[in-house]
PDB file of C-alpha atoms and ligand atoms in Angstrom:
ATOM      1  CA  MET I 424     279.749  88.036   8.550  1.00 59.00           C
ATOM      2  CA  ILE I 425     277.213  91.471   8.747  1.00 74.00           C
ATOM      3  CA  ASP I 426     277.980  95.075   7.159  1.00 86.00           C
ATOM      4  CA  VAL I 427     276.263  97.731   7.921  1.00 87.00           C
ATOM      5  CA  LEU I 428     277.440  99.449   4.696  1.00 91.00           C
ATOM      6  CA  THR I 429     276.333  97.082   2.273  1.00 89.00           C
ATOM      7  CA  SER I 430     272.375  96.409   3.281  1.00 83.00           C
ATOM      8  CA  ALA I 431     269.437  97.399   4.991  1.00 83.00           C
ATOM      9  CA  THR I 432     268.302  94.398   6.905  1.00 78.00           C
ATOM     10  CA  LEU I 433     270.574  91.747   8.484  1.00 71.00           C
ATOM     11  CA  LYS I 434     271.239  89.756   5.003  1.00 65.00           C
ATOM     12  CA  HIS I 435     274.737  87.700   5.993  1.00 59.00           C
ATOM     13  CA  LEU I 436     273.942  85.355   8.558  1.00 50.00           C
ATOM     14  CA  ARG I 437     274.112  81.118   7.708  1.00 47.00           C
ATOM     15  CA  GLU I 438     277.207  80.170   7.618  1.00 48.00           C
ATOM     16  CA  ASP I 439     279.620  83.455   9.400  1.00 59.00           C
ATOM     17  CA  TRP I 440     277.085  83.884  11.880  1.00 66.00           C
ATOM     18  CA  TRP I 441     275.019  80.259  12.263  1.00 76.00           C
ATOM     19  CA  ASN I 442     277.303  78.319  14.858  1.00 80.00           C
ATOM     20  CA  ASP I 443     276.715  75.113  16.864  1.00 84.00           C
ATOM     21  CA  ASP I 444     275.810  77.518  19.712  1.00 85.00           C
ATOM     22  CA  PHE I 445     273.228  78.716  18.082  1.00 87.00           C
ATOM     23  CA  THR I 446     271.792  75.312  16.448  1.00 89.00           C
ATOM     24  CA  ASP I 447     272.071  73.698  19.714  1.00 90.00           C
ATOM     25  CA  PHE I 448     270.145  76.144  21.318  1.00 92.00           C
ATOM     26  CA  LEU I 449     267.154  75.725  17.640  1.00 92.00           C
ATOM     27  CA  MET I 450     267.798  71.972  18.918  1.00 91.00           C
ATOM     28  CA  ALA I 451     266.370  72.562  22.294  1.00 92.00           C
ATOM     29  CA  ALA I 452     263.395  75.133  21.044  1.00 94.00           C
ATOM     30  CA  LEU I 453     262.315  73.225  18.874  1.00 92.00           C
ATOM     31  CA  ALA I 454     262.416  70.405  20.810  1.00 89.00           C
ATOM     32  CA  PRO I 455     261.538  67.676  18.003  1.00 89.00           C
ATOM     33  CA  ARG I 456     260.953  64.265  19.666  1.00 88.00           C
ATOM     34  CA  PRO I 457     261.184  60.816  16.616  1.00 87.00           C
ATOM     35  CA  GLY I 458     258.263  61.013  14.015  1.00 89.00           C
ATOM     36  CA  ASN I 459     258.229  64.552  14.704  1.00 93.00           C
ATOM     37  CA  ARG I 460     257.044  66.958  12.001  1.00 95.00           C
ATOM     38  CA  ILE I 461     259.194  70.188  11.302  1.00 95.00           C
ATOM     39  CA  LEU I 462     258.939  72.950   9.145  1.00 97.00           C
ATOM     40  CA  ASP I 463     261.736  75.377   7.899  1.00 97.00           C
ATOM     41  CA  ILE I 464     259.724  79.155   6.471  1.00 98.00           C
ATOM     42  CA  GLY I 465     261.847  80.291   4.213  1.00 96.00           C
ATOM     43  CA  CYS I 466     264.785  78.061   4.686  1.00 94.00           C
ATOM     44  CA  GLY I 467     266.678  79.720   1.816  1.00 92.00           C
ATOM     45  CA  ALA I 468     269.760  77.357   1.226  1.00 89.00           C
ATOM     46  CA  GLY I 469     268.795  74.738   3.682  1.00 89.00           C
ATOM     47  CA  THR I 470     271.374  76.026   6.056  1.00 87.00           C
ATOM     48  CA  ALA I 471     268.949  74.768   9.803  1.00 88.00           C
ATOM     49  CA  GLU I 472     267.395  71.390   7.381  1.00 87.00           C
ATOM     50  CA  VAL I 473     271.825  70.296   7.259  1.00 86.00           C
ATOM     51  CA  ARG I 474     273.190  71.467  10.513  1.00 85.00           C
ATOM     52  CA  MET I 475     269.924  69.174  12.462  1.00 83.00           C
ATOM     53  CA  GLY I 476     271.120  66.851  10.026  1.00 80.00           C
ATOM     54  CA  ARG I 477     274.846  66.714  11.241  1.00 76.00           C
ATOM     55  CA  ARG I 478     272.687  66.018  13.777  1.00 74.00           C
ATOM     56  CA  HIS I 479     271.272  62.268  13.055  1.00 65.00           C
ATOM     57  CA  LEU I 480     267.536  62.944  13.724  1.00 66.00           C
ATOM     58  CA  SER I 481     266.955  60.479  11.138  1.00 64.00           C
ATOM     59  CA  GLN I 482     263.669  60.066  12.531  1.00 80.00           C
ATOM     60  CA  LEU I 483     262.547  63.259  12.270  1.00 84.00           C
ATOM     61  CA  GLN I 484     260.577  64.674   9.129  1.00 90.00           C
ATOM     62  CA  LEU I 485     261.348  67.564   8.322  1.00 92.00           C
ATOM     63  CA  VAL I 486     259.743  70.464   5.502  1.00 95.00           C
ATOM     64  CA  SER I 487     261.136  73.729   4.121  1.00 96.00           C
ATOM     65  CA  ILE I 488     259.566  76.173   2.056  1.00 97.00           C
ATOM     66  CA  ASP I 489     260.725  79.426   0.459  1.00 97.00           C
ATOM     67  CA  LEU I 490     258.975  81.752  -1.474  1.00 97.00           C
ATOM     68  CA  ARG I 491     262.064  81.597  -4.108  1.00 96.00           C
ATOM     69  CA  PHE I 492     261.952  78.093  -6.216  1.00 96.00           C
ATOM     70  CA  ASP I 493     265.736  78.120  -6.807  1.00 96.00           C
ATOM     71  CA  ARG I 494     266.263  78.566  -3.029  1.00 95.00           C
ATOM     72  CA  VAL I 495     263.896  75.487  -2.395  1.00 95.00           C
ATOM     73  CA  ALA I 496     265.849  73.696  -5.007  1.00 95.00           C
ATOM     74  CA  ALA I 497     269.529  74.238  -3.334  1.00 94.00           C
ATOM     75  CA  ALA I 498     268.046  73.096   0.238  1.00 94.00           C
ATOM     76  CA  ALA I 499     267.167  69.927  -1.164  1.00 94.00           C
ATOM     77  CA  ARG I 500     270.212  69.284  -2.865  1.00 94.00           C
ATOM     78  CA  GLN I 501     272.320  70.365   0.306  1.00 91.00           C
ATOM     79  CA  ALA I 502     270.073  67.392   2.394  1.00 89.00           C
ATOM     80  CA  ALA I 503     270.180  64.994  -0.488  1.00 90.00           C
ATOM     81  CA  GLY I 504     274.622  65.654  -0.639  1.00 89.00           C
ATOM     82  CA  HIS I 505     274.198  64.573   3.223  1.00 86.00           C
ATOM     83  CA  ASN I 506     272.321  62.214   2.713  1.00 83.00           C
ATOM     84  CA  GLN I 507     269.020  63.263   4.657  1.00 85.00           C
ATOM     85  CA  ARG I 508     265.738  62.904   3.371  1.00 86.00           C
ATOM     86  CA  LEU I 509     263.763  66.419   3.000  1.00 91.00           C
ATOM     87  CA  ALA I 510     260.081  67.580   1.638  1.00 94.00           C
ATOM     88  CA  VAL I 511     260.564  71.144   0.347  1.00 95.00           C
ATOM     89  CA  ALA I 512     257.484  73.508  -1.153  1.00 95.00           C
ATOM     90  CA  ALA I 513     258.091  76.413  -3.053  1.00 96.00           C
ATOM     91  CA  GLY I 514     255.501  78.980  -1.439  1.00 96.00           C
ATOM     92  CA  SER I 515     254.491  81.905   0.657  1.00 97.00           C
ATOM     93  CA  ALA I 516     254.852  83.049   4.273  1.00 98.00           C
ATOM     94  CA  VAL I 517     251.583  84.898   4.754  1.00 97.00           C
ATOM     95  CA  ALA I 518     249.370  81.508   2.839  1.00 97.00           C
ATOM     96  CA  LEU I 519     251.177  79.079   3.787  1.00 98.00           C
ATOM     97  CA  PRO I 520     250.092  75.957   1.694  1.00 97.00           C
ATOM     98  CA  PHE I 521     249.804  73.266   4.574  1.00 97.00           C
ATOM     99  CA  ALA I 522     246.811  72.558   6.692  1.00 98.00           C
ATOM    100  CA  SER I 523     246.409  73.727  10.063  1.00 98.00           C
ATOM    101  CA  ALA I 524     247.636  72.067  12.309  1.00 98.00           C
ATOM    102  CA  SER I 525     250.260  69.978  10.416  1.00 97.00           C
ATOM    103  CA  PHE I 526     253.531  70.423  12.116  1.00 98.00           C
ATOM    104  CA  ASP I 527     254.406  69.891  15.632  1.00 97.00           C
ATOM    105  CA  SER I 528     256.906  72.662  15.746  1.00 97.00           C
ATOM    106  CA  VAL I 529     258.140  76.184  13.211  1.00 98.00           C
ATOM    107  CA  TYR I 530     260.326  77.404  12.993  1.00 97.00           C
ATOM    108  CA  ALA I 531     261.673  80.817  10.626  1.00 97.00           C
ATOM    109  CA  VAL I 532     264.966  82.326  10.767  1.00 94.00           C
ATOM    110  CA  ALA I 533     265.500  85.897   8.985  1.00 91.00           C
ATOM    111  CA  VAL I 534     262.598  85.548   7.198  1.00 94.00           C
ATOM    112  CA  LEU I 535     259.999  88.049   8.152  1.00 96.00           C
ATOM    113  CA  GLN I 536     261.917  91.351   7.867  1.00 92.00           C
ATOM    114  CA  HIS I 537     261.206  90.681   4.203  1.00 92.00           C
ATOM    115  CA  VAL I 538     257.692  90.486   4.568  1.00 95.00           C
ATOM    116  CA  LEU I 539     255.452  92.504   3.941  1.00 94.00           C
ATOM    117  CA  ASP I 540     252.064  90.770   6.025  1.00 96.00           C
ATOM    118  CA  LEU I 541     253.916  90.342   9.174  1.00 96.00           C
ATOM    119  CA  SER I 542     251.128  90.065  11.762  1.00 96.00           C
ATOM    120  CA  GLY I 543     249.426  87.380   8.878  1.00 97.00           C
ATOM    121  CA  SER I 544     252.667  85.645   8.466  1.00 98.00           C
ATOM    122  CA  VAL I 545     252.622  84.711  11.967  1.00 98.00           C
ATOM    123  CA  CYS I 546     249.226  83.958  12.695  1.00 98.00           C
ATOM    124  CA  GLU I 547     249.852  81.407   9.296  1.00 98.00           C
ATOM    125  CA  MET I 548     252.293  80.112  11.808  1.00 98.00           C
ATOM    126  CA  ALA I 549     250.499  79.604  14.574  1.00 98.00           C
ATOM    127  CA  ARG I 550     247.562  77.849  11.931  1.00 98.00           C
ATOM    128  CA  VAL I 551     249.967  75.592  11.166  1.00 98.00           C
ATOM    129  CA  THR I 552     252.083  74.376  14.337  1.00 98.00           C
ATOM    130  CA  ARG I 553     249.071  72.314  16.194  1.00 97.00           C
ATOM    131  CA  PRO I 554     248.372  72.603  19.801  1.00 97.00           C
ATOM    132  CA  GLY I 555     250.995  72.378  21.579  1.00 97.00           C
ATOM    133  CA  GLY I 556     253.450  72.980  19.797  1.00 97.00           C
ATOM    134  CA  ARG I 557     256.435  74.875  19.194  1.00 97.00           C
ATOM    135  CA  VAL I 558     256.638  78.450  17.483  1.00 98.00           C
ATOM    136  CA  LEU I 559     259.886  80.415  16.879  1.00 98.00           C
ATOM    137  CA  ALA I 560     260.851  82.847  15.565  1.00 98.00           C
ATOM    138  CA  VAL I 561     264.528  84.815  15.074  1.00 95.00           C
ATOM    139  CA  GLU I 562     264.657  88.409  13.352  1.00 94.00           C
ATOM    140  CA  PRO I 563     266.261  91.509  13.553  1.00 91.00           C
ATOM    141  CA  ASP I 564     265.761  95.371  14.616  1.00 92.00           C
ATOM    142  CA  ASN I 565     267.259  96.206  11.383  1.00 87.00           C
ATOM    143  CA  SER I 566     266.470  99.518  13.037  1.00 88.00           C
ATOM    144  CA  ALA I 567     269.113  98.956  15.280  1.00 89.00           C
ATOM    145  CA  ARG I 568     272.809  98.741  13.984  1.00 87.00           C
ATOM    146  CA  HIS I 569     274.751 100.128  15.301  1.00 92.00           C
ATOM    147  CA  TRP I 570     278.396 101.232  13.538  1.00 94.00           C
ATOM    148  CA  TYR I 571     281.643 102.885  15.744  1.00 96.00           C
ATOM    149  CA  CYS I 572     284.933 103.913  13.439  1.00 97.00           C
ATOM    150  CA  SER I 573     288.152 105.686  14.778  1.00 96.00           C
ATOM    151  CA  GLU I 574     288.154 107.311  10.737  1.00 96.00           C
ATOM    152  CA  PRO I 575     285.861 110.600  10.467  1.00 97.00           C
ATOM    153  CA  ALA I 576     285.777 109.449   6.956  1.00 98.00           C
ATOM    154  CA  GLY I 577     284.204 106.212   8.113  1.00 97.00           C
ATOM    155  CA  VAL I 578     281.210 108.169  10.843  1.00 97.00           C
ATOM    156  CA  GLU I 579     280.767 110.338   7.274  1.00 98.00           C
ATOM    157  CA  ALA I 580     279.931 107.221   5.121  1.00 98.00           C
ATOM    158  CA  TYR I 581     278.145 105.360   7.779  1.00 97.00           C
ATOM    159  CA  ALA I 582     275.809 108.788   8.135  1.00 97.00           C
ATOM    160  CA  ALA I 583     275.413 109.152   4.005  1.00 98.00           C
ATOM    161  CA  ARG I 584     274.878 105.146   4.176  1.00 96.00           C
ATOM    162  CA  ASN I 585     271.996 106.138   6.568  1.00 95.00           C
ATOM    163  CA  ARG I 586     270.571 108.450   4.406  1.00 97.00           C
ATOM    164  CA  PHE I 587     270.733 106.053   0.554  1.00 97.00           C
ATOM    165  CA  PHE I 588     268.878 103.550   2.602  1.00 94.00           C
ATOM    166  CA  ALA I 589     266.536 105.973   3.832  1.00 94.00           C
ATOM    167  CA  ALA I 590     266.319 107.711   0.740  1.00 95.00           C
ATOM    168  CA  VAL I 591     265.561 103.997  -1.119  1.00 93.00           C
ATOM    169  CA  ARG I 592     262.981 103.163   1.774  1.00 91.00           C
ATOM    170  CA  ARG I 593     261.130 106.282   1.098  1.00 92.00           C
ATOM    171  CA  ALA I 594     260.305 105.552  -2.184  1.00 92.00           C
ATOM    172  CA  ALA I 595     259.465 101.731  -1.900  1.00 88.00           C
ATOM    173  CA  PRO I 596     255.619 101.339  -2.528  1.00 86.00           C
ATOM    174  CA  ALA I 597     255.751  99.207   0.037  1.00 88.00           C
ATOM    175  CA  ALA I 598     258.394  98.533   2.899  1.00 85.00           C
ATOM    176  CA  PRO I 599     258.477  95.429   5.954  1.00 87.00           C
ATOM    177  CA  ASP I 600     258.855  96.305   9.483  1.00 89.00           C
ATOM    178  CA  ASP I 601     262.359  96.627   9.824  1.00 86.00           C
ATOM    179  CA  THR I 602     262.065  96.482  14.125  1.00 92.00           C
ATOM    180  CA  VAL I 603     260.757  93.198  13.431  1.00 95.00           C
ATOM    181  CA  GLY I 604     262.660  91.019  16.223  1.00 96.00           C
ATOM    182  CA  PRO I 605     261.070  93.029  19.703  1.00 97.00           C
ATOM    183  CA  ARG I 606     258.153  92.743  18.155  1.00 96.00           C
ATOM    184  CA  MET I 607     257.494  88.882  18.280  1.00 97.00           C
ATOM    185  CA  PRO I 608     256.700  88.603  22.001  1.00 98.00           C
ATOM    186  CA  ALA I 609     253.062  90.695  20.773  1.00 98.00           C
ATOM    187  CA  LEU I 610     253.236  89.701  17.677  1.00 97.00           C
ATOM    188  CA  PHE I 611     253.272  85.597  19.057  1.00 98.00           C
ATOM    189  CA  ALA I 612     249.739  86.995  21.856  1.00 98.00           C
ATOM    190  CA  THR I 613     248.000  88.866  19.338  1.00 97.00           C
ATOM    191  CA  CYS I 614     248.040  85.317  17.094  1.00 97.00           C
ATOM    192  CA  GLY I 615     247.304  82.549  19.515  1.00 97.00           C
ATOM    193  CA  ILE I 616     250.737  81.540  20.743  1.00 98.00           C
ATOM    194  CA  GLU I 617     251.901  81.836  24.093  1.00 98.00           C
ATOM    195  CA  PRO I 618     255.477  83.687  24.251  1.00 97.00           C
ATOM    196  CA  VAL I 619     257.491  81.655  26.634  1.00 97.00           C
ATOM    197  CA  GLU I 620     261.739  82.249  26.154  1.00 96.00           C
ATOM    198  CA  VAL I 621     263.016  85.698  23.936  1.00 97.00           C
ATOM    199  CA  ARG I 622     267.488  84.652  23.721  1.00 95.00           C
ATOM    200  CA  LEU I 623     269.520  87.363  22.561  1.00 93.00           C
ATOM    201  CA  PHE I 624     272.194  86.866  19.818  1.00 88.00           C
ATOM    202  CA  PRO I 625     275.384  89.144  19.033  1.00 86.00           C
ATOM    203  CA  VAL I 626     275.540  90.141  14.853  1.00 85.00           C
ATOM    204  CA  SER I 627     279.327  91.599  15.250  1.00 86.00           C
ATOM    205  CA  SER I 628     282.062  92.629  12.868  1.00 88.00           C
ATOM    206  CA  VAL I 629     284.797  94.321  13.439  1.00 92.00           C
ATOM    207  CA  HIS I 630     287.628  95.100  11.543  1.00 94.00           C
ATOM    208  CA  LEU I 631     291.359  96.416  12.729  1.00 95.00           C
ATOM    209  CA  SER I 632     293.271  97.956   9.504  1.00 95.00           C
ATOM    210  CA  SER I 633     291.118  98.223   6.695  1.00 95.00           C
ATOM    211  CA  PRO I 634     288.276  95.974   5.204  1.00 95.00           C
ATOM    212  CA  GLY I 635     289.950  94.365   2.522  1.00 94.00           C
ATOM    213  CA  ASP I 636     288.679  94.508  -1.286  1.00 96.00           C
ATOM    214  CA  GLN I 637     285.956  92.015  -1.324  1.00 93.00           C
ATOM    215  CA  VAL I 638     284.502  94.150   1.779  1.00 94.00           C
ATOM    216  CA  TRP I 639     284.826  97.497  -0.464  1.00 96.00           C
ATOM    217  CA  ALA I 640     283.895  95.439  -3.856  1.00 96.00           C
ATOM    218  CA  ALA I 641     280.139  94.765  -2.196  1.00 93.00           C
ATOM    219  CA  ARG I 642     279.281  97.979  -0.560  1.00 95.00           C
ATOM    220  CA  ARG I 643     280.019  99.714  -4.133  1.00 95.00           C
ATOM    221  CA  ALA I 644     277.864  97.388  -5.726  1.00 94.00           C
ATOM    222  CA  ALA I 645     275.356  97.502  -3.382  1.00 92.00           C
ATOM    223  CA  VAL I 646     275.204 101.045  -3.624  1.00 95.00           C
ATOM    224  CA  ALA I 647     275.503 100.200  -7.722  1.00 95.00           C
ATOM    225  CA  SER I 648     272.317  97.607  -6.985  1.00 94.00           C
ATOM    226  CA  LEU I 649     269.820 100.003  -6.247  1.00 93.00           C
ATOM    227  CA  MET I 650     270.193 102.931  -8.208  1.00 92.00           C
ATOM    228  CA  THR I 651     268.108 101.821 -11.232  1.00 90.00           C
ATOM    229  CA  PRO I 652     267.512 103.383 -14.052  1.00 88.00           C
ATOM    230  CA  ALA I 653     264.364 103.466 -12.620  1.00 89.00           C
ATOM    231  CA  ALA I 654     265.431 104.633  -9.430  1.00 91.00           C
ATOM    232  CA  SER I 655     264.197 107.812  -8.060  1.00 94.00           C
ATOM    233  CA  PRO I 656     266.259 111.334  -8.373  1.00 95.00           C
ATOM    234  CA  ASP I 657     265.881 110.785  -4.281  1.00 95.00           C
ATOM    235  CA  VAL I 658     267.580 107.762  -3.625  1.00 96.00           C
ATOM    236  CA  ILE I 659     270.143 108.225  -6.894  1.00 96.00           C
ATOM    237  CA  GLU I 660     271.374 112.174  -5.524  1.00 96.00           C
ATOM    238  CA  ALA I 661     271.457 110.027  -1.801  1.00 97.00           C
ATOM    239  CA  GLY I 662     273.217 106.927  -3.904  1.00 97.00           C
ATOM    240  CA  ARG I 663     275.746 109.540  -5.479  1.00 97.00           C
ATOM    241  CA  ALA I 664     276.307 111.215  -2.368  1.00 98.00           C
ATOM    242  CA  PHE I 665     277.577 107.412  -0.808  1.00 97.00           C
ATOM    243  CA  ALA I 666     279.689 106.396  -2.897  1.00 97.00           C
ATOM    244  CA  ALA I 667     281.099 109.152  -3.166  1.00 98.00           C
ATOM    245  CA  ALA I 668     281.814 108.864   0.934  1.00 98.00           C
ATOM    246  CA  LEU I 669     282.169 105.479   0.317  1.00 98.00           C
ATOM    247  CA  ASP I 670     285.115 106.417  -1.541  1.00 97.00           C
ATOM    248  CA  VAL I 671     286.899 108.919   1.452  1.00 98.00           C
ATOM    249  CA  TYR I 672     286.074 106.162   3.715  1.00 98.00           C
ATOM    250  CA  GLU I 673     288.345 103.569   1.586  1.00 97.00           C
ATOM    251  CA  GLN I 674     291.010 106.186   1.100  1.00 97.00           C
ATOM    252  CA  ALA I 675     291.716 107.226   4.637  1.00 97.00           C
ATOM    253  CA  ALA I 676     291.001 104.126   5.705  1.00 97.00           C
ATOM    254  CA  ARG I 677     294.281 102.180   3.895  1.00 95.00           C
ATOM    255  CA  ALA I 678     295.804 105.663   4.734  1.00 95.00           C
ATOM    256  CA  ALA I 679     295.145 105.104   8.688  1.00 93.00           C
ATOM    257  CA  THR I 680     298.504 105.000  10.163  1.00 84.00           C
ATOM    258  CA  GLY I 681     298.002 103.924  13.861  1.00 79.00           C
ATOM    259  CA  ALA I 682     294.982 102.229  15.526  1.00 89.00           C
ATOM    260  CA  PHE I 683     292.775 102.539  13.262  1.00 96.00           C
ATOM    261  CA  VAL I 684     288.999  99.983  13.696  1.00 96.00           C
ATOM    262  CA  GLU I 685     285.214  99.910  12.469  1.00 96.00           C
ATOM    263  CA  MET I 686     283.218  98.398  15.059  1.00 95.00           C
ATOM    264  CA  GLN I 687     279.215  96.669  13.847  1.00 92.00           C
ATOM    265  CA  TYR I 688     277.313  94.867  15.974  1.00 89.00           C
ATOM    266  CA  THR I 689     273.041  94.573  16.726  1.00 87.00           C
ATOM    267  CA  MET I 690     271.094  91.579  17.814  1.00 88.00           C
ATOM    268  CA  LEU I 691     268.963  89.065  17.144  1.00 90.00           C
ATOM    269  CA  PHE I 692     265.789  88.072  18.494  1.00 95.00           C
ATOM    270  CA  ALA I 693     265.504  84.680  18.771  1.00 96.00           C
ATOM    271  CA  THR I 694     261.011  84.612  20.450  1.00 98.00           C
ATOM    272  CA  LEU I 695     260.144  80.957  21.192  1.00 98.00           C
ATOM    273  CA  GLY I 696     255.684  80.627  21.600  1.00 98.00           C
ATOM    274  CA  GLN I 697     253.575  77.548  22.568  1.00 97.00           C
ATOM    275  CA  ARG I 698     250.248  77.360  20.082  1.00 97.00           C
ATOM    276  CA  GLY I 699     247.636  77.840  22.485  1.00 91.00           C
ATOM    277  CA  ALA I 700     245.531  75.059  22.414  1.00 83.00           C
TER     278      ALA I 700
HETATM  279  C1  LIG O1495     268.272  85.199   5.051  1.00 88.73           C
HETATM  280  S1  LIG O1495     267.474  84.944   4.188  1.00 88.73           S
HETATM  281  C2  LIG O1495     267.114  83.440   5.073  1.00 88.73           C
HETATM  282  C3  LIG O1495     267.135  81.787   4.475  1.00 88.73           C
HETATM  283  C4  LIG O1495     267.365  80.692   6.033  1.00 88.73           C
HETATM  284  N1  LIG O1495     266.083  80.829   7.231  1.00 88.73           N
HETATM  285  C5  LIG O1495     268.545  80.980   6.959  1.00 88.73           C
HETATM  286  O1  LIG O1495     268.951  81.743   7.872  1.00 88.73           O
HETATM  287  O2  LIG O1495     269.728  80.423   6.030  1.00 88.73           O
HETATM  288  C6  LIG O1495     265.593  85.015   4.122  1.00 88.73           C
HETATM  289  C7  LIG O1495     264.692  84.070   3.428  1.00 88.73           C
HETATM  290  O3  LIG O1495     263.610  83.663   2.981  1.00 88.73           O
HETATM  291  C8  LIG O1495     262.897  84.009   2.067  1.00 88.73           C
HETATM  292  N2  LIG O1495     261.744  85.234   1.727  1.00 88.73           N
HETATM  293  C9  LIG O1495     261.697  85.837   1.602  1.00 88.73           C
HETATM  294  N3  LIG O1495     260.781  86.411   1.650  1.00 88.73           N
HETATM  295  C10 LIG O1495     259.373  85.013   1.772  1.00 88.73           C
HETATM  296  C11 LIG O1495     257.948  84.921   2.136  1.00 88.73           C
HETATM  297  N4  LIG O1495     256.834  85.765   2.020  1.00 88.73           N
HETATM  298  N5  LIG O1495     257.934  83.608   2.179  1.00 88.73           N
HETATM  299  C12 LIG O1495     258.129  82.161   2.317  1.00 88.73           C
HETATM  300  N6  LIG O1495     260.046  82.696   2.353  1.00 88.73           N
HETATM  301  C13 LIG O1495     260.670  84.296   2.052  1.00 88.73           C
HETATM  302  C14 LIG O1495     264.119  84.853   0.977  1.00 88.73           C
HETATM  303  O4  LIG O1495     263.829  83.833  -0.087  1.00 88.73           O
HETATM  304  C15 LIG O1495     265.136  83.813   1.052  1.00 88.73           C
HETATM  305  O5  LIG O1495     265.618  82.663   0.704  1.00 88.73           O
END
């Protein structure tokens, strides 16, 4: 599920969103051959590895890296639980700890949206890919989140959310590019990767009655987690207003008689490229 009231980025991918069609696309895009070395940058808990492993590609050498040690440890455990061989390392997309041209294919899913040095990371992807190898980046456009709600209080909660996340962004010393998805072909080109294809994957969520307790709790927890004692007065004020708007919206949604609808959607941009000679 995605929830624009919970996050400024497209965090909630994985199991709910990552279906067989996407795994099919990933496999076709990476075009693995027996013996190929494939790198997953920002592997998280290893969703891609497990999904690809189910396709019985046992002769592949899968290597996964993530900034967070707990994530690579989780990915390694997942892979082992599925009898898969997976090499993991903790490290950053902006300085990959691998020799140049050491992979046949390299990919990242929903990772570059978090990286400050976007261009540096894409050039790192290019560097570690052999000439002619494939590079795939699947990223959202976090500036383009669409929201519709039949309740005026839902419309106001979304406006308050926008003001809150804008305040959080202004207060951050540096923030990642939030339009990363559609920018990938141009970034590929500047790093010596020829863009070959862009596929768009819609990601959406629809509620035809009030969202359940868990959704409201996640929305409140998300605001609370950003209103730390160190948060700026701007963030605190916008956070209080957002929390109050959420209360009003929850009451209105639960009380709604007749047709209620809350819809949100966005796109993931999957950019496939080929490393130049
Ligand atoms: C939204 S998760 C996506 C995980 C996985 N690719 C998936 O789709 O399930 C983003 C991941 O990127 C990792 N990450 C963020 N910045 C990174 C960086 N500079 N280098 C490597 N990994 C990074 C995070 O730790 C997190 O595991």
